[in-house]
């Protein structure tokens, strides 16, 4: 049984979208290291580790490994918590309009929460793994 449907989309998002998102964020953060110092570096390293876990989860989902769903849940939770930290603290540079942070937080929590609910409740996920 091949991975298909929403599960395939999730694995591709973890493998492709999350590293692209990190690359865009890192480009802006690298310029801010001279001004903001070590906190930017720490947050950037955490985001790299979280992205690596997400890529590993996406590959595990694609290859139907036994612990893939658990790893994907860990990746989604850690990514959501990292987003929440980045959006709600001044340690990482951003170009958001003042007052829009709540919308970014809400969108991130909806995205991660929606995928978590899919992994928990989906019959296809249970049948595939």
mmCIF file of N, CA and C in Angstrom:
data_model
loop_
_atom_site.group_PDB
_atom_site.id
_atom_site.type_symbol
_atom_site.label_atom_id
_atom_site.label_comp_id
_atom_site.label_asym_id
_atom_site.label_seq_id
_atom_site.Cartn_x
_atom_site.Cartn_y
_atom_site.Cartn_z
ATOM 1 N N UNK A 1 0.853 -1.180 0.000
ATOM 2 C CA UNK A 1 0.000 0.000 0.000
ATOM 3 C C UNK A 1 0.896 1.240 0.000
ATOM 4 N N UNK A 2 0.703 2.076 -0.976
ATOM 5 C CA UNK A 2 1.511 3.293 -1.096
ATOM 6 C C UNK A 2 0.909 4.420 -0.270
ATOM 7 N N UNK A 3 1.766 5.346 0.101
ATOM 8 C CA UNK A 3 1.311 6.542 0.793
ATOM 9 C C UNK A 3 0.676 7.460 -0.245
ATOM 10 N N UNK A 4 -0.561 7.906 0.033
ATOM 11 C CA UNK A 4 -1.242 8.763 -0.922
ATOM 12 C C UNK A 4 -2.188 9.694 -0.187
ATOM 13 N N UNK A 5 -2.802 10.580 -0.916
ATOM 14 C CA UNK A 5 -3.789 11.493 -0.344
ATOM 15 C C UNK A 5 -3.176 12.524 0.593
ATOM 16 N N UNK A 6 -3.894 12.790 1.675
ATOM 17 C CA UNK A 6 -3.460 13.793 2.641
ATOM 18 C C UNK A 6 -2.156 13.404 3.305
ATOM 19 N N UNK A 7 -1.953 12.114 3.486
ATOM 20 C CA UNK A 7 -0.722 11.642 4.105
ATOM 21 C C UNK A 7 0.482 11.946 3.220
ATOM 22 N N UNK A 8 0.316 11.797 1.918
ATOM 23 C CA UNK A 8 1.378 12.147 0.976
ATOM 24 C C UNK A 8 1.633 13.656 1.010
ATOM 25 N N UNK A 9 0.565 14.448 1.079
ATOM 26 C CA UNK A 9 0.724 15.895 1.159
ATOM 27 C C UNK A 9 1.487 16.293 2.422
ATOM 28 N N UNK A 10 1.143 15.696 3.552
ATOM 29 C CA UNK A 10 1.841 16.002 4.797
ATOM 30 C C UNK A 10 3.318 15.649 4.692
ATOM 31 N N UNK A 11 3.626 14.491 4.149
ATOM 32 C CA UNK A 11 5.033 14.102 4.041
ATOM 33 C C UNK A 11 5.796 15.055 3.131
ATOM 34 N N UNK A 12 5.174 15.509 2.055
ATOM 35 C CA UNK A 12 5.845 16.447 1.142
ATOM 36 C C UNK A 12 6.002 17.827 1.772
ATOM 37 N N UNK A 13 5.019 18.243 2.556
ATOM 38 C CA UNK A 13 5.151 19.514 3.265
ATOM 39 C C UNK A 13 6.314 19.467 4.254
ATOM 40 N N UNK A 14 6.448 18.344 4.943
ATOM 41 C CA UNK A 14 7.540 18.212 5.898
ATOM 42 C C UNK A 14 8.901 18.141 5.200
ATOM 43 N N UNK A 15 8.946 17.496 4.050
ATOM 44 C CA UNK A 15 10.214 17.328 3.340
ATOM 45 C C UNK A 15 10.612 18.578 2.562
ATOM 46 N N UNK A 16 9.652 19.264 1.965
ATOM 47 C CA UNK A 16 9.971 20.382 1.064
ATOM 48 C C UNK A 16 9.651 21.741 1.694
ATOM 49 N N UNK A 17 8.427 21.929 2.169
ATOM 50 C CA UNK A 17 7.997 23.250 2.620
ATOM 51 C C UNK A 17 8.739 23.705 3.872
ATOM 52 N N UNK A 18 8.911 22.822 4.845
ATOM 53 C CA UNK A 18 9.551 23.237 6.085
ATOM 54 C C UNK A 18 10.999 23.696 5.859
ATOM 55 N N UNK A 19 11.825 22.989 5.064
ATOM 56 C CA UNK A 19 13.175 23.512 4.793
ATOM 57 C C UNK A 19 13.169 24.822 4.007
ATOM 58 N N UNK A 20 12.231 24.979 3.073
ATOM 59 C CA UNK A 20 12.152 26.246 2.340
ATOM 60 C C UNK A 20 11.774 27.394 3.271
ATOM 61 N N UNK A 21 10.851 27.138 4.162
ATOM 62 C CA UNK A 21 10.447 28.135 5.145
ATOM 63 C C UNK A 21 11.632 28.517 6.037
ATOM 64 N N UNK A 22 12.411 27.530 6.454
ATOM 65 C CA UNK A 22 13.602 27.796 7.255
ATOM 66 C C UNK A 22 14.618 28.616 6.469
ATOM 67 N N UNK A 23 14.816 28.289 5.214
ATOM 68 C CA UNK A 23 15.799 29.006 4.398
ATOM 69 C C UNK A 23 15.447 30.481 4.274
ATOM 70 N N UNK A 24 14.184 30.768 4.057
ATOM 71 C CA UNK A 24 13.753 32.163 3.942
ATOM 72 C C UNK A 24 13.940 32.888 5.272
ATOM 73 N N UNK A 25 13.573 32.237 6.368
ATOM 74 C CA UNK A 25 13.723 32.864 7.686
ATOM 75 C C UNK A 25 15.200 33.043 8.041
ATOM 76 N N UNK A 26 16.024 32.080 7.673
ATOM 77 C CA UNK A 26 17.455 32.154 8.006
ATOM 78 C C UNK A 26 18.154 33.269 7.250
ATOM 79 N N UNK A 27 17.740 33.535 6.028
ATOM 80 C CA UNK A 27 18.366 34.620 5.269
ATOM 81 C C UNK A 27 18.204 35.958 5.985
ATOM 82 N N UNK A 28 17.036 36.205 6.522
ATOM 83 C CA UNK A 28 16.819 37.441 7.257
ATOM 84 C C UNK A 28 17.501 37.437 8.611
ATOM 85 N N UNK A 29 17.608 36.259 9.224
ATOM 86 C CA UNK A 29 18.208 36.173 10.553
ATOM 87 C C UNK A 29 19.726 36.336 10.507
ATOM 88 N N UNK A 30 20.345 35.905 9.440
ATOM 89 C CA UNK A 30 21.804 36.003 9.350
ATOM 90 C C UNK A 30 22.273 37.450 9.397
ATOM 91 N N UNK A 31 21.531 38.346 8.792
ATOM 92 C CA UNK A 31 21.881 39.769 8.844
ATOM 93 C C UNK A 31 21.685 40.350 10.243
ATOM 94 N N UNK A 32 20.771 39.776 11.000
ATOM 95 C CA UNK A 32 20.456 40.314 12.327
ATOM 96 C C UNK A 32 21.395 39.799 13.412
ATOM 97 N N UNK A 33 22.241 38.835 13.108
ATOM 98 C CA UNK A 33 23.139 38.290 14.130
ATOM 99 C C UNK A 33 24.070 39.371 14.673
ATOM 100 N N UNK A 34 24.573 40.222 13.805
ATOM 101 C CA UNK A 34 25.491 41.280 14.255
ATOM 102 C C UNK A 34 24.805 42.253 15.210
ATOM 103 N N UNK A 35 23.520 42.476 15.028
ATOM 104 C CA UNK A 35 22.799 43.439 15.859
ATOM 105 C C UNK A 35 22.224 42.778 17.111
ATOM 106 N N UNK A 36 21.590 41.639 16.941
ATOM 107 C CA UNK A 36 20.876 41.004 18.055
ATOM 108 C C UNK A 36 21.696 39.983 18.820
ATOM 109 N N UNK A 37 22.750 39.458 18.209
ATOM 110 C CA UNK A 37 23.678 38.590 18.914
ATOM 111 C C UNK A 37 23.233 37.144 19.079
ATOM 112 N N UNK A 38 23.609 36.568 20.209
ATOM 113 C CA UNK A 38 23.449 35.140 20.469
ATOM 114 C C UNK A 38 22.003 34.635 20.455
ATOM 115 N N UNK A 39 21.021 35.399 20.929
ATOM 116 C CA UNK A 39 19.654 34.862 20.902
ATOM 117 C C UNK A 39 19.185 34.471 19.490
ATOM 118 N N UNK A 40 19.590 35.226 18.496
ATOM 119 C CA UNK A 40 19.206 34.885 17.125
ATOM 120 C C UNK A 40 19.849 33.568 16.709
ATOM 121 N N UNK A 41 21.087 33.383 17.083
ATOM 122 C CA UNK A 41 21.807 32.154 16.737
ATOM 123 C C UNK A 41 21.147 30.955 17.421
ATOM 124 N N UNK A 42 20.799 31.101 18.687
ATOM 125 C CA UNK A 42 20.162 30.005 19.423
ATOM 126 C C UNK A 42 18.821 29.634 18.793
ATOM 127 N N UNK A 43 18.005 30.626 18.502
ATOM 128 C CA UNK A 43 16.702 30.357 17.886
ATOM 129 C C UNK A 43 16.890 29.748 16.499
ATOM 130 N N UNK A 44 17.864 30.202 15.754
ATOM 131 C CA UNK A 44 18.132 29.650 14.427
ATOM 132 C C UNK A 44 18.569 28.196 14.519
ATOM 133 N N UNK A 45 19.415 27.863 15.480
ATOM 134 C CA UNK A 45 19.848 26.472 15.667
ATOM 135 C C UNK A 45 18.662 25.598 16.065
ATOM 136 N N UNK A 46 17.803 26.099 16.937
ATOM 137 C CA UNK A 46 16.607 25.336 17.328
ATOM 138 C C UNK A 46 15.718 25.104 16.112
ATOM 139 N N UNK A 47 15.542 26.118 15.287
ATOM 140 C CA UNK A 47 14.715 25.961 14.085
ATOM 141 C C UNK A 47 15.334 24.961 13.112
ATOM 142 N N UNK A 48 16.645 24.923 13.021
ATOM 143 C CA UNK A 48 17.324 23.943 12.159
ATOM 144 C C UNK A 48 17.074 22.528 12.671
ATOM 145 N N UNK A 49 17.188 22.337 13.977
ATOM 146 C CA UNK A 49 16.950 21.007 14.562
ATOM 147 C C UNK A 49 15.493 20.584 14.353
ATOM 148 N N UNK A 50 14.564 21.498 14.578
ATOM 149 C CA UNK A 50 13.136 21.191 14.395
ATOM 150 C C UNK A 50 12.854 20.850 12.932
ATOM 151 N N UNK A 51 13.464 21.569 12.020
ATOM 152 C CA UNK A 51 13.290 21.277 10.595
ATOM 153 C C UNK A 51 13.871 19.914 10.246
ATOM 154 N N UNK A 52 15.004 19.584 10.829
ATOM 155 C CA UNK A 52 15.610 18.267 10.579
ATOM 156 C C UNK A 52 14.700 17.141 11.069
ATOM 157 N N UNK A 53 14.082 17.339 12.214
ATOM 158 C CA UNK A 53 13.130 16.339 12.716
ATOM 159 C C UNK A 53 11.931 16.239 11.776
ATOM 160 N N UNK A 54 11.475 17.367 11.271
ATOM 161 C CA UNK A 54 10.354 17.358 10.324
ATOM 162 C C UNK A 54 10.699 16.651 9.030
ATOM 163 N N UNK A 55 11.888 16.869 8.512
ATOM 164 C CA UNK A 55 12.311 16.182 7.283
ATOM 165 C C UNK A 55 12.409 14.679 7.543
ATOM 166 N N UNK A 56 12.972 14.307 8.695
ATOM 167 C CA UNK A 56 13.058 12.879 9.042
ATOM 168 C C UNK A 56 11.664 12.267 9.143
ATOM 169 N N UNK A 57 10.725 13.009 9.717
ATOM 170 C CA UNK A 57 9.350 12.514 9.824
ATOM 171 C C UNK A 57 8.714 12.364 8.447
ATOM 172 N N UNK A 58 8.950 13.323 7.566
ATOM 173 C CA UNK A 58 8.400 13.235 6.216
ATOM 174 C C UNK A 58 8.956 12.045 5.456
ATOM 175 N N UNK A 59 10.238 11.807 5.582
ATOM 176 C CA UNK A 59 10.855 10.655 4.921
ATOM 177 C C UNK A 59 10.321 9.358 5.517
ATOM 178 N N UNK A 60 10.182 9.318 6.837
ATOM 179 C CA UNK A 60 9.647 8.117 7.492
ATOM 180 C C UNK A 60 8.205 7.856 7.062
ATOM 181 N N UNK A 61 7.405 8.919 6.935
ATOM 182 C CA UNK A 61 6.029 8.737 6.456
ATOM 183 C C UNK A 61 6.012 8.211 5.031
ATOM 184 N N UNK A 62 6.875 8.754 4.184
ATOM 185 C CA UNK A 62 6.922 8.325 2.782
ATOM 186 C C UNK A 62 7.336 6.868 2.638
ATOM 187 N N UNK A 63 8.249 6.440 3.503
ATOM 188 C CA UNK A 63 8.762 5.068 3.425
ATOM 189 C C UNK A 63 8.017 4.090 4.319
ATOM 190 N N UNK A 64 6.958 4.561 4.985
ATOM 191 C CA UNK A 64 6.092 3.734 5.821
ATOM 192 C C UNK A 64 6.838 3.025 6.941
ATOM 193 N N UNK A 65 7.697 3.744 7.636
ATOM 194 C CA UNK A 65 8.391 3.182 8.792
ATOM 195 C C UNK A 65 7.434 3.083 9.969
ATOM 196 N N UNK A 66 7.737 2.152 10.873
ATOM 197 C CA UNK A 66 6.826 1.861 11.981
ATOM 198 C C UNK A 66 6.585 3.060 12.897
ATOM 199 N N UNK A 67 7.597 3.822 13.226
ATOM 200 C CA UNK A 67 7.441 4.948 14.138
ATOM 201 C C UNK A 67 7.195 6.275 13.446
ATOM 202 N N UNK A 68 6.802 6.231 12.190
ATOM 203 C CA UNK A 68 6.662 7.460 11.398
ATOM 204 C C UNK A 68 5.592 8.391 11.948
ATOM 205 N N UNK A 69 4.472 7.859 12.374
ATOM 206 C CA UNK A 69 3.381 8.707 12.858
ATOM 207 C C UNK A 69 3.781 9.394 14.161
ATOM 208 N N UNK A 70 4.433 8.663 15.039
ATOM 209 C CA UNK A 70 4.899 9.259 16.291
ATOM 210 C C UNK A 70 5.922 10.356 16.022
ATOM 211 N N UNK A 71 6.849 10.090 15.116
ATOM 212 C CA UNK A 71 7.849 11.091 14.757
ATOM 213 C C UNK A 71 7.195 12.312 14.109
ATOM 214 N N UNK A 72 6.186 12.097 13.288
ATOM 215 C CA UNK A 72 5.473 13.214 12.665
ATOM 216 C C UNK A 72 4.741 14.048 13.715
ATOM 217 N N UNK A 73 4.159 13.398 14.709
ATOM 218 C CA UNK A 73 3.497 14.138 15.790
ATOM 219 C C UNK A 73 4.515 14.981 16.555
ATOM 220 N N UNK A 74 5.667 14.390 16.857
ATOM 221 C CA UNK A 74 6.727 15.130 17.550
ATOM 222 C C UNK A 74 7.180 16.310 16.707
ATOM 223 N N UNK A 75 7.341 16.090 15.406
ATOM 224 C CA UNK A 75 7.779 17.159 14.506
ATOM 225 C C UNK A 75 6.763 18.290 14.451
ATOM 226 N N UNK A 76 5.479 17.954 14.371
ATOM 227 C CA UNK A 76 4.444 18.982 14.306
ATOM 228 C C UNK A 76 4.328 19.761 15.615
ATOM 229 N N UNK A 77 4.414 19.061 16.735
ATOM 230 C CA UNK A 77 4.333 19.741 18.033
ATOM 231 C C UNK A 77 5.540 20.653 18.227
ATOM 232 N N UNK A 78 6.728 20.148 17.923
ATOM 233 C CA UNK A 78 7.923 20.982 18.106
ATOM 234 C C UNK A 78 7.933 22.161 17.138
ATOM 235 N N UNK A 79 7.460 21.961 15.931
ATOM 236 C CA UNK A 79 7.386 23.053 14.974
ATOM 237 C C UNK A 79 6.370 24.106 15.420
ATOM 238 N N UNK A 80 5.241 23.660 15.921
ATOM 239 C CA UNK A 80 4.230 24.593 16.412
ATOM 240 C C UNK A 80 4.720 25.390 17.609
ATOM 241 N N UNK A 81 5.404 24.719 18.536
ATOM 242 C CA UNK A 81 5.936 25.424 19.700
ATOM 243 C C UNK A 81 7.035 26.407 19.309
ATOM 244 N N UNK A 82 7.858 26.016 18.350
ATOM 245 C CA UNK A 82 8.905 26.922 17.869
ATOM 246 C C UNK A 82 8.287 28.146 17.201
ATOM 247 N N UNK A 83 7.276 27.927 16.370
ATOM 248 C CA UNK A 83 6.579 29.059 15.746
ATOM 249 C C UNK A 83 5.981 29.983 16.803
ATOM 250 N N UNK A 84 5.356 29.391 17.805
ATOM 251 C CA UNK A 84 4.755 30.183 18.872
ATOM 252 C C UNK A 84 5.819 31.028 19.575
ATOM 253 N N UNK A 85 6.978 30.440 19.843
ATOM 254 C CA UNK A 85 8.062 31.183 20.484
ATOM 255 C C UNK A 85 8.572 32.303 19.578
ATOM 256 N N UNK A 86 8.792 31.985 18.316
ATOM 257 C CA UNK A 86 9.328 32.980 17.379
ATOM 258 C C UNK A 86 8.351 34.134 17.196
ATOM 259 N N UNK A 87 7.070 33.818 17.082
ATOM 260 C CA UNK A 87 6.079 34.872 16.852
ATOM 261 C C UNK A 87 5.813 35.725 18.089
ATOM 262 N N UNK A 88 5.984 35.157 19.280
ATOM 263 C CA UNK A 88 5.584 35.881 20.480
ATOM 264 C C UNK A 88 6.746 36.506 21.253
ATOM 265 N N UNK A 89 7.974 36.335 20.783
ATOM 266 C CA UNK A 89 9.118 36.945 21.467
ATOM 267 C C UNK A 89 9.908 37.818 20.489
ATOM 268 N N UNK A 90 10.714 38.732 21.009
ATOM 269 C CA UNK A 90 11.477 39.621 20.124
ATOM 270 C C UNK A 90 12.854 39.078 19.733
ATOM 271 N N UNK A 91 13.130 37.804 20.008
ATOM 272 C CA UNK A 91 14.476 37.275 19.789
ATOM 273 C C UNK A 91 14.806 37.008 18.330
ATOM 274 N N UNK A 92 13.806 36.839 17.508
ATOM 275 C CA UNK A 92 14.028 36.510 16.101
ATOM 276 C C UNK A 92 13.475 37.648 15.252
ATOM 277 N N UNK A 93 14.224 38.125 14.273
ATOM 278 C CA UNK A 93 13.765 39.266 13.474
ATOM 279 C C UNK A 93 12.519 38.930 12.648
ATOM 280 N N UNK A 94 11.682 39.942 12.437
ATOM 281 C CA UNK A 94 10.476 39.742 11.629
ATOM 282 C C UNK A 94 10.092 41.046 10.955
ATOM 283 N N UNK A 95 9.224 40.932 9.982
ATOM 284 C CA UNK A 95 8.701 42.099 9.262
ATOM 285 C C UNK A 95 7.189 42.191 9.380
ATOM 286 N N UNK A 96 6.652 41.661 10.476
ATOM 287 C CA UNK A 96 5.206 41.698 10.657
ATOM 288 C C UNK A 96 4.744 43.090 11.047
ATOM 289 N N UNK A 97 3.557 43.433 10.584
ATOM 290 C CA UNK A 97 2.927 44.699 10.962
ATOM 291 C C UNK A 97 2.509 44.584 12.427
ATOM 292 N N UNK A 98 2.740 45.620 13.230
ATOM 293 C CA UNK A 98 2.312 45.557 14.634
ATOM 294 C C UNK A 98 0.819 45.231 14.747
ATOM 295 N N UNK A 99 0.524 44.300 15.612
ATOM 296 C CA UNK A 99 -0.853 43.872 15.807
ATOM 297 C C UNK A 99 -1.245 42.657 14.993
ATOM 298 N N UNK A 100 -0.417 42.255 14.050
ATOM 299 C CA UNK A 100 -0.729 41.093 13.221
ATOM 300 C C UNK A 100 -0.190 39.787 13.783
ATOM 301 N N UNK A 101 0.573 39.844 14.847
ATOM 302 C CA UNK A 101 1.179 38.639 15.403
ATOM 303 C C UNK A 101 0.132 37.599 15.770
ATOM 304 N N UNK A 102 -0.985 38.036 16.318
ATOM 305 C CA UNK A 102 -2.037 37.099 16.721
ATOM 306 C C UNK A 102 -2.557 36.291 15.536
ATOM 307 N N UNK A 103 -2.587 36.891 14.350
ATOM 308 C CA UNK A 103 -3.046 36.173 13.165
ATOM 309 C C UNK A 103 -2.024 35.119 12.728
ATOM 310 N N UNK A 104 -0.757 35.449 12.843
ATOM 311 C CA UNK A 104 0.293 34.483 12.528
ATOM 312 C C UNK A 104 0.264 33.315 13.506
ATOM 313 N N UNK A 105 0.092 33.622 14.773
ATOM 314 C CA UNK A 105 0.013 32.576 15.790
ATOM 315 C C UNK A 105 -1.202 31.697 15.531
ATOM 316 N N UNK A 106 -2.338 32.308 15.256
ATOM 317 C CA UNK A 106 -3.563 31.539 15.005
ATOM 318 C C UNK A 106 -3.417 30.653 13.765
ATOM 319 N N UNK A 107 -2.837 31.187 12.704
ATOM 320 C CA UNK A 107 -2.649 30.394 11.490
ATOM 321 C C UNK A 107 -1.696 29.227 11.730
ATOM 322 N N UNK A 108 -0.631 29.483 12.448
ATOM 323 C CA UNK A 108 0.332 28.421 12.742
ATOM 324 C C UNK A 108 -0.298 27.340 13.613
ATOM 325 N N UNK A 109 -1.036 27.736 14.627
ATOM 326 C CA UNK A 109 -1.666 26.751 15.507
ATOM 327 C C UNK A 109 -2.746 25.961 14.765
ATOM 328 N N UNK A 110 -3.476 26.608 13.874
ATOM 329 C CA UNK A 110 -4.486 25.900 13.079
ATOM 330 C C UNK A 110 -3.822 24.896 12.146
ATOM 331 N N UNK A 111 -2.736 25.291 11.510
ATOM 332 C CA UNK A 111 -2.004 24.409 10.596
ATOM 333 C C UNK A 111 -1.481 23.179 11.341
ATOM 334 N N UNK A 112 -0.734 23.420 12.417
ATOM 335 C CA UNK A 112 -0.145 22.302 13.150
ATOM 336 C C UNK A 112 -1.213 21.468 13.856
ATOM 337 N N UNK A 113 -2.191 22.120 14.444
ATOM 338 C CA UNK A 113 -3.268 21.399 15.111
ATOM 339 C C UNK A 113 -4.104 20.579 14.146
ATOM 340 N N UNK A 114 -4.355 21.121 12.965
ATOM 341 C CA UNK A 114 -5.117 20.379 11.957
ATOM 342 C C UNK A 114 -4.399 19.121 11.516
ATOM 343 N N UNK A 115 -3.099 19.227 11.275
ATOM 344 C CA UNK A 115 -2.338 18.039 10.878
ATOM 345 C C UNK A 115 -2.236 17.038 12.030
ATOM 346 N N UNK A 116 -2.111 17.512 13.257
ATOM 347 C CA UNK A 116 -2.090 16.600 14.397
ATOM 348 C C UNK A 116 -3.413 15.846 14.524
ATOM 349 N N UNK A 117 -4.516 16.563 14.366
ATOM 350 C CA UNK A 117 -5.826 15.901 14.424
ATOM 351 C C UNK A 117 -5.967 14.874 13.309
ATOM 352 N N UNK A 118 -5.453 15.198 12.135
ATOM 353 C CA UNK A 118 -5.491 14.238 11.035
ATOM 354 C C UNK A 118 -4.720 12.973 11.403
ATOM 355 N N UNK A 119 -3.527 13.134 11.958
ATOM 356 C CA UNK A 119 -2.725 11.966 12.316
ATOM 357 C C UNK A 119 -3.386 11.131 13.403
ATOM 358 N N UNK A 120 -4.094 11.776 14.310
ATOM 359 C CA UNK A 120 -4.729 11.058 15.409
ATOM 360 C C UNK A 120 -6.007 10.360 14.955
ATOM 361 N N UNK A 121 -6.794 10.999 14.110
ATOM 362 C CA UNK A 121 -8.127 10.492 13.796
ATOM 363 C C UNK A 121 -8.273 9.764 12.464
ATOM 364 N N UNK A 122 -7.317 9.850 11.587
ATOM 365 C CA UNK A 122 -7.472 9.330 10.237
ATOM 366 C C UNK A 122 -7.439 7.803 10.173
ATOM 367 N N UNK A 123 -8.401 7.256 9.462
ATOM 368 C CA UNK A 123 -8.441 5.815 9.239
ATOM 369 C C UNK A 123 -7.307 5.402 8.295
ATOM 370 N N UNK A 124 -7.011 6.240 7.309
ATOM 371 C CA UNK A 124 -5.920 5.922 6.377
ATOM 372 C C UNK A 124 -4.582 5.821 7.107
ATOM 373 N N UNK A 125 -4.354 6.711 8.071
ATOM 374 C CA UNK A 125 -3.115 6.657 8.842
ATOM 375 C C UNK A 125 -3.063 5.350 9.631
ATOM 376 N N UNK A 126 -4.151 4.979 10.280
ATOM 377 C CA UNK A 126 -4.187 3.721 11.036
ATOM 378 C C UNK A 126 -3.984 2.520 10.123
ATOM 379 N N UNK A 127 -4.600 2.530 8.946
ATOM 380 C CA UNK A 127 -4.472 1.403 8.017
ATOM 381 C C UNK A 127 -3.086 1.317 7.382
ATOM 382 N N UNK A 128 -2.462 2.458 7.146
ATOM 383 C CA UNK A 128 -1.156 2.470 6.482
ATOM 384 C C UNK A 128 -0.043 2.059 7.437
ATOM 385 N N UNK A 129 -0.146 2.462 8.690
ATOM 386 C CA UNK A 129 0.926 2.171 9.652
ATOM 387 C C UNK A 129 0.439 1.214 10.694
#
